[in-house]
Amino acid sequence: MPISHRGPYDIGYMEPEAPIGIFDSGLGGLSVLKEVRSLLPRERYVYFADSAHCPYGGRSSLFILARCTEIASELLGRGAKILVVACNTATSVALADLRKMFDVPIVGLVPAVKPAVALSRTNRVAVLATPRTVEGESLHELICRFARDTQVYTVPAPGLAELVESGVVGGPRAEEALLPLLSPLVTAGVDVIVLGCTHYPFLRETIQDLVGPEVRLIDSGAAIARRVRAVLSDRGLLSRADSGGLEIVTSGGAAAAEMASRLLGEPVRATAVG
Ligand code: DGL
């Protein structure tokens, strides 16, 4: 039986100055937060990093749904007017159920297959993603829908999200993990690589160095930012405040909070939750 999330957090009571709630299995969704924030700088943001349970990839669907439900409740409890599921795994497992349970707009994200196909000149694109996303039904459906005449190489990248989570975004360890995944793609003539996990934009420079300037890298962050703006604008919920703000909430303790600050390149106000 779906739980309807009514009461003080009901969308009917929302103020434009209420915060935007964003979450991920860990810190990867900060790449999405960056994009949304740069498009909507007057908004207040609460970002939940579930770093104690990252990655979600090896977890059961039931576990992921339970975590997403708890995090959504936490963010709505902090007054969020919209939720952004900044995680491919959480989106594919939980988005539909979250929308049934909670009465606020919820934006999810999928790998940027459609724009990648439009950009490719060689008709060869690759999707670099977690093993769970690569095996999942939703990526398969995206490819069937948008890439009929394009060769799509789906590349599982076990351990890559965890590297970013531990702050490794460049240097020998990152290169060693990436090179075996990327060199076959370059050899195959791939000219667009989709960064199909929200952790991967933090590896963008390293990936670009390895594949060379001819290969384009794209992710879903900017498209999600535009979607969030459109949804808020339609509902009259865009903030009119002079400046925005950011609070990080994490299940990963002080270490995750410190890493969030490193990845964002700025000091952050962080709260640890159990
Ligand atoms: N950032 C998540 C994603 O976009 C990582 C996945 C995971 O935790 O398994 O898919």
Tab-separated table of C-alpha atoms and ligand atoms in Angstrom:
chain	number	residue	atom	x	y	z
A	1	MET	CA	0.000	0.000	0.000
A	2	PRO	CA	1.689	3.259	-1.037
A	3	ILE	CA	2.279	5.796	1.715
A	4	SER	CA	1.150	9.257	0.742
A	5	HIS	CA	3.482	11.850	2.204
A	6	ARG	CA	1.050	14.557	3.301
A	7	GLY	CA	1.170	17.146	6.029
A	8	PRO	CA	3.516	20.121	6.325
A	9	TYR	CA	5.643	18.860	3.395
A	10	ASP	CA	2.763	18.545	0.989
A	11	ILE	CA	3.454	20.433	-2.240
A	12	GLY	CA	0.354	22.527	-1.540
A	13	TYR	CA	2.224	24.166	1.341
A	14	MET	CA	5.467	24.770	-0.537
A	15	GLU	CA	7.193	28.115	-0.559
A	16	PRO	CA	9.528	29.105	-3.419
A	17	GLU	CA	12.255	29.645	-0.819
A	18	ALA	CA	12.045	26.024	0.373
A	19	PRO	CA	15.187	24.005	-0.447
A	20	ILE	CA	15.840	21.599	-3.320
A	21	GLY	CA	16.601	18.101	-1.988
A	22	ILE	CA	19.181	16.071	-3.918
A	23	PHE	CA	20.530	12.635	-3.084
A	24	ASP	CA	22.836	9.896	-4.248
A	25	SER	CA	24.241	6.644	-2.885
A	26	GLY	CA	27.267	8.762	-2.050
A	27	LEU	CA	29.126	11.810	-3.281
A	28	GLY	CA	28.719	11.300	-7.045
A	29	GLY	CA	25.480	13.254	-7.140
A	30	LEU	CA	27.518	16.330	-6.206
A	31	SER	CA	28.328	16.472	-9.939
A	32	VAL	CA	24.583	16.944	-10.546
A	33	LEU	CA	24.288	19.398	-7.669
A	34	LYS	CA	27.055	21.501	-9.269
A	35	GLU	CA	25.085	21.765	-12.520
A	36	VAL	CA	21.763	22.543	-10.850
A	37	ARG	CA	23.412	25.085	-8.604
A	38	SER	CA	25.138	26.866	-11.458
A	39	LEU	CA	21.800	27.155	-13.310
A	40	LEU	CA	19.795	28.058	-10.182
A	41	PRO	CA	22.181	29.923	-7.867
A	42	ARG	CA	19.420	31.539	-5.802
A	43	GLU	CA	18.134	28.220	-4.506
A	44	ARG	CA	18.891	26.601	-1.189
A	45	TYR	CA	20.073	22.984	-1.466
A	46	VAL	CA	20.114	20.055	0.907
A	47	TYR	CA	22.244	17.224	-0.465
A	48	PHE	CA	22.062	13.773	1.118
A	49	ALA	CA	25.096	11.527	0.546
A	50	ASP	CA	24.339	7.965	1.625
A	51	SER	CA	28.056	7.212	1.810
A	52	ALA	CA	27.653	4.598	4.556
A	53	HIS	CA	25.818	2.421	2.023
A	54	CYS	CA	27.694	3.290	-1.173
A	55	PRO	CA	27.736	1.737	-3.716
A	56	TYR	CA	24.098	0.749	-4.148
A	57	GLY	CA	25.132	-1.436	-7.096
A	58	GLY	CA	25.691	-4.606	-5.057
A	59	ARG	CA	22.559	-4.159	-2.939
A	60	SER	CA	19.121	-5.692	-3.359
A	61	SER	CA	16.307	-3.646	-4.891
A	62	LEU	CA	14.448	-3.871	-1.584
A	63	PHE	CA	17.404	-2.373	0.281
A	64	ILE	CA	17.819	0.442	-2.260
A	65	LEU	CA	14.117	1.281	-2.159
A	66	ALA	CA	14.173	1.317	1.645
A	67	ARG	CA	17.179	3.674	1.688
A	68	CYS	CA	15.654	5.965	-0.944
A	69	THR	CA	12.370	6.099	1.004
A	70	GLU	CA	14.216	7.003	4.196
A	71	ILE	CA	16.342	9.648	2.477
A	72	ALA	CA	13.337	11.156	0.703
A	73	SER	CA	11.542	11.404	4.066
A	74	GLU	CA	14.630	13.006	5.612
A	75	LEU	CA	14.847	15.610	2.839
A	76	LEU	CA	11.127	16.341	2.945
A	77	GLY	CA	11.430	16.652	6.708
A	78	ARG	CA	13.972	19.379	5.991
A	79	GLY	CA	11.356	21.149	3.897
A	80	ALA	CA	12.420	20.136	0.349
A	81	LYS	CA	10.057	21.391	-2.380
A	82	ILE	CA	11.399	18.981	-5.010
A	83	LEU	CA	13.588	15.869	-4.925
A	84	VAL	CA	16.361	15.088	-7.385
A	85	VAL	CA	17.487	11.458	-7.484
A	86	ALA	CA	21.076	12.088	-8.585
A	87	CYS	CA	21.916	8.415	-8.975
A	88	ASN	CA	21.311	6.138	-11.961
A	89	THR	CA	20.936	3.039	-9.800
A	90	ALA	CA	18.455	4.643	-7.393
A	91	THR	CA	16.500	6.091	-10.307
A	92	SER	CA	16.132	2.766	-12.066
A	93	VAL	CA	15.223	0.883	-8.893
A	94	ALA	CA	13.154	3.374	-6.909
A	95	LEU	CA	11.913	6.373	-8.928
A	96	ALA	CA	8.494	4.967	-9.835
A	97	ASP	CA	7.776	3.890	-6.242
A	98	LEU	CA	9.008	7.169	-4.770
A	99	ARG	CA	6.646	9.060	-7.066
A	100	LYS	CA	3.748	6.945	-5.793
A	101	MET	CA	4.732	7.486	-2.172
A	102	PHE	CA	5.572	11.178	-2.032
A	103	ASP	CA	3.459	14.071	-3.149
A	104	VAL	CA	6.255	16.354	-4.412
A	105	PRO	CA	7.843	16.550	-7.856
A	106	ILE	CA	10.678	14.026	-8.172
A	107	VAL	CA	13.263	14.247	-10.954
A	108	GLY	CA	15.400	11.206	-11.734
A	109	LEU	CA	18.212	10.683	-14.183
A	110	VAL	CA	19.211	8.248	-16.883
A	111	PRO	CA	22.459	7.951	-18.874
A	112	ALA	CA	22.652	10.543	-21.686
A	113	VAL	CA	22.249	8.017	-24.522
A	114	LYS	CA	19.930	10.163	-26.635
A	115	PRO	CA	22.208	13.243	-26.839
A	116	ALA	CA	25.242	10.983	-27.325
A	117	VAL	CA	23.651	9.425	-30.401
A	118	ALA	CA	22.820	12.879	-31.771
A	119	LEU	CA	26.433	14.037	-31.259
A	120	SER	CA	28.209	11.026	-32.744
A	121	ARG	CA	29.662	11.262	-36.241
A	122	THR	CA	31.064	7.734	-36.306
A	123	ASN	CA	27.757	6.216	-35.109
A	124	ARG	CA	29.728	4.536	-32.360
A	125	VAL	CA	29.130	5.596	-28.793
A	126	ALA	CA	29.934	4.045	-25.435
A	127	VAL	CA	28.213	4.114	-22.062
A	128	LEU	CA	30.542	3.847	-19.100
A	129	ALA	CA	28.467	2.878	-16.065
A	130	THR	CA	28.324	0.743	-12.952
A	131	PRO	CA	27.810	-2.996	-13.542
A	132	ARG	CA	24.282	-2.672	-12.134
A	133	THR	CA	23.333	0.072	-14.606
A	134	VAL	CA	24.901	-1.812	-17.521
A	135	GLU	CA	22.917	-4.952	-16.686
A	136	GLY	CA	19.707	-3.032	-15.975
A	137	GLU	CA	16.560	-3.012	-18.028
A	138	SER	CA	16.343	0.785	-18.231
A	139	LEU	CA	19.674	1.215	-20.083
A	140	HIS	CA	18.657	-1.545	-22.471
A	141	GLU	CA	15.332	0.226	-23.126
A	142	LEU	CA	17.098	3.584	-23.694
A	143	ILE	CA	19.401	1.998	-26.255
A	144	CYS	CA	16.519	0.262	-28.073
A	145	ARG	CA	14.594	3.531	-28.126
A	146	PHE	CA	17.247	6.058	-29.097
A	147	ALA	CA	20.147	4.194	-30.663
A	148	ARG	CA	18.664	2.004	-33.354
A	149	ASP	CA	21.250	2.889	-35.996
A	150	THR	CA	24.158	3.436	-33.654
A	151	GLN	CA	26.580	0.920	-32.254
A	152	VAL	CA	26.491	1.299	-28.470
A	153	TYR	CA	29.273	-0.242	-26.398
A	154	THR	CA	28.159	-0.651	-22.787
A	155	VAL	CA	31.141	-0.774	-20.465
A	156	PRO	CA	30.767	-1.910	-16.851
A	157	ALA	CA	33.249	-0.137	-14.619
A	158	PRO	CA	33.385	-1.963	-11.284
A	159	GLY	CA	35.100	-0.005	-8.546
A	160	LEU	CA	35.164	3.346	-10.323
A	161	ALA	CA	32.451	5.003	-8.209
A	162	GLU	CA	34.253	3.745	-5.108
A	163	LEU	CA	37.505	5.365	-6.301
A	164	VAL	CA	35.771	8.747	-6.588
A	165	GLU	CA	34.096	8.179	-3.235
A	166	SER	CA	37.569	7.847	-1.714
A	167	GLY	CA	38.705	11.047	-3.402
A	168	VAL	CA	40.751	9.485	-6.236
A	169	VAL	CA	39.890	11.454	-9.384
A	170	GLY	CA	43.251	11.429	-11.138
A	171	GLY	CA	46.788	10.073	-10.923
A	172	PRO	CA	48.133	6.541	-11.425
A	173	ARG	CA	45.339	4.686	-9.585
A	174	ALA	CA	42.590	6.331	-11.621
A	175	GLU	CA	44.531	5.877	-14.876
A	176	GLU	CA	45.218	2.238	-14.124
A	177	ALA	CA	41.495	1.611	-13.555
A	178	LEU	CA	40.395	3.574	-16.624
A	179	LEU	CA	42.910	2.653	-19.303
A	180	PRO	CA	41.765	-0.962	-19.897
A	181	LEU	CA	38.163	0.255	-20.164
A	182	LEU	CA	38.866	3.140	-22.513
A	183	SER	CA	41.524	1.970	-24.938
A	184	PRO	CA	39.296	-0.635	-26.703
A	185	LEU	CA	36.716	2.139	-27.237
A	186	VAL	CA	39.222	4.431	-28.914
A	187	THR	CA	40.385	1.537	-31.093
A	188	ALA	CA	36.761	0.802	-32.046
A	189	GLY	CA	36.246	4.388	-33.270
A	190	VAL	CA	33.896	5.541	-30.503
A	191	ASP	CA	33.622	9.340	-30.624
A	192	VAL	CA	31.206	9.974	-27.733
A	193	ILE	CA	31.399	8.445	-24.260
A	194	VAL	CA	28.439	8.749	-21.906
A	195	LEU	CA	29.449	9.104	-18.269
A	196	GLY	CA	26.616	6.902	-17.031
A	197	CYS	CA	27.208	7.231	-13.309
A	198	THR	CA	27.058	10.503	-11.428
A	199	HIS	CA	30.448	9.817	-9.835
A	200	TYR	CA	32.245	9.807	-13.202
A	201	PRO	CA	32.137	13.533	-14.088
A	202	PHE	CA	34.715	13.931	-11.307
A	203	LEU	CA	37.031	11.763	-13.456
A	204	ARG	CA	36.324	13.805	-16.591
A	205	GLU	CA	39.774	15.381	-16.946
A	206	THR	CA	41.556	12.076	-16.472
A	207	ILE	CA	39.241	10.326	-18.939
A	208	GLN	CA	39.637	13.117	-21.490
A	209	ASP	CA	43.439	12.934	-21.214
A	210	LEU	CA	43.324	9.188	-21.824
A	211	VAL	CA	40.942	9.214	-24.818
A	212	GLY	CA	42.220	12.398	-26.431
A	213	PRO	CA	40.428	15.576	-27.504
A	214	GLU	CA	38.537	13.985	-30.439
A	215	VAL	CA	36.277	11.998	-28.138
A	216	ARG	CA	33.382	13.889	-26.504
A	217	LEU	CA	32.325	13.079	-22.952
A	218	ILE	CA	28.770	13.757	-21.879
A	219	ASP	CA	26.754	13.327	-18.720
A	220	SER	CA	23.195	14.064	-17.634
A	221	GLY	CA	23.897	16.873	-15.150
A	222	ALA	CA	23.082	19.889	-17.344
A	223	ALA	CA	19.897	18.273	-18.700
A	224	ILE	CA	18.739	17.478	-15.162
A	225	ALA	CA	19.406	21.069	-14.135
A	226	ARG	CA	17.200	22.330	-16.979
A	227	ARG	CA	14.512	19.827	-16.029
A	228	VAL	CA	14.555	20.975	-12.392
A	229	ARG	CA	14.260	24.595	-13.508
A	230	ALA	CA	11.311	23.763	-15.798
A	231	VAL	CA	9.474	21.782	-13.097
A	232	LEU	CA	9.924	24.522	-10.485
A	233	SER	CA	9.031	27.259	-12.944
A	234	ASP	CA	5.804	25.466	-13.987
A	235	ARG	CA	4.741	25.340	-10.345
A	236	GLY	CA	5.784	28.903	-9.485
A	237	LEU	CA	8.411	27.485	-7.119
A	238	LEU	CA	11.625	29.133	-8.353
A	239	SER	CA	13.313	30.949	-5.488
A	240	ARG	CA	13.406	34.716	-5.625
A	241	ALA	CA	15.964	34.997	-2.821
A	242	ASP	CA	19.084	37.108	-3.418
A	243	SER	CA	21.438	34.235	-2.731
A	244	GLY	CA	21.295	30.493	-2.237
A	245	GLY	CA	22.806	28.053	0.241
A	246	LEU	CA	23.975	24.484	0.644
A	247	GLU	CA	23.833	21.940	3.399
A	248	ILE	CA	25.240	18.427	3.106
A	249	VAL	CA	23.678	15.632	5.119
A	250	THR	CA	25.550	12.333	5.129
A	251	SER	CA	25.319	8.870	6.616
A	252	GLY	CA	29.079	8.578	6.050
A	253	GLY	CA	30.274	10.615	9.034
A	254	ALA	CA	32.986	13.265	9.121
A	255	ALA	CA	35.112	11.573	6.437
A	256	ALA	CA	32.312	11.818	3.846
A	257	ALA	CA	31.617	15.417	4.798
A	258	GLU	CA	35.291	16.278	4.330
A	259	MET	CA	35.386	14.497	0.971
A	260	ALA	CA	32.259	16.382	-0.152
A	261	SER	CA	34.059	19.613	0.550
A	262	ARG	CA	37.120	18.404	-1.422
A	263	LEU	CA	35.069	17.326	-4.427
A	264	LEU	CA	33.095	20.564	-4.480
A	265	GLY	CA	36.221	22.639	-3.923
A	266	GLU	CA	34.642	24.712	-1.185
A	267	PRO	CA	33.974	24.437	2.536
A	268	VAL	CA	30.555	22.913	3.209
A	269	ARG	CA	28.172	22.882	6.127
A	270	ALA	CA	27.672	19.195	6.874
A	271	THR	CA	25.504	17.207	9.239
A	272	ALA	CA	26.125	13.533	9.963
A	273	VAL	CA	23.086	11.298	10.421
A	274	GLY	CA	22.964	7.674	11.554
B	1	DGL	N1	26.336	7.618	-8.428
B	1	DGL	C1	25.667	6.343	-8.585
B	1	DGL	C2	25.074	6.261	-10.004
B	1	DGL	O1	24.892	7.266	-10.643
B	1	DGL	C3	26.584	5.239	-8.179
B	1	DGL	C4	25.932	3.911	-8.237
B	1	DGL	C5	26.023	3.045	-7.031
B	1	DGL	O2	26.029	3.516	-5.910
B	1	DGL	O3	26.070	1.847	-7.290
B	1	DGL	O4	24.732	5.229	-10.515
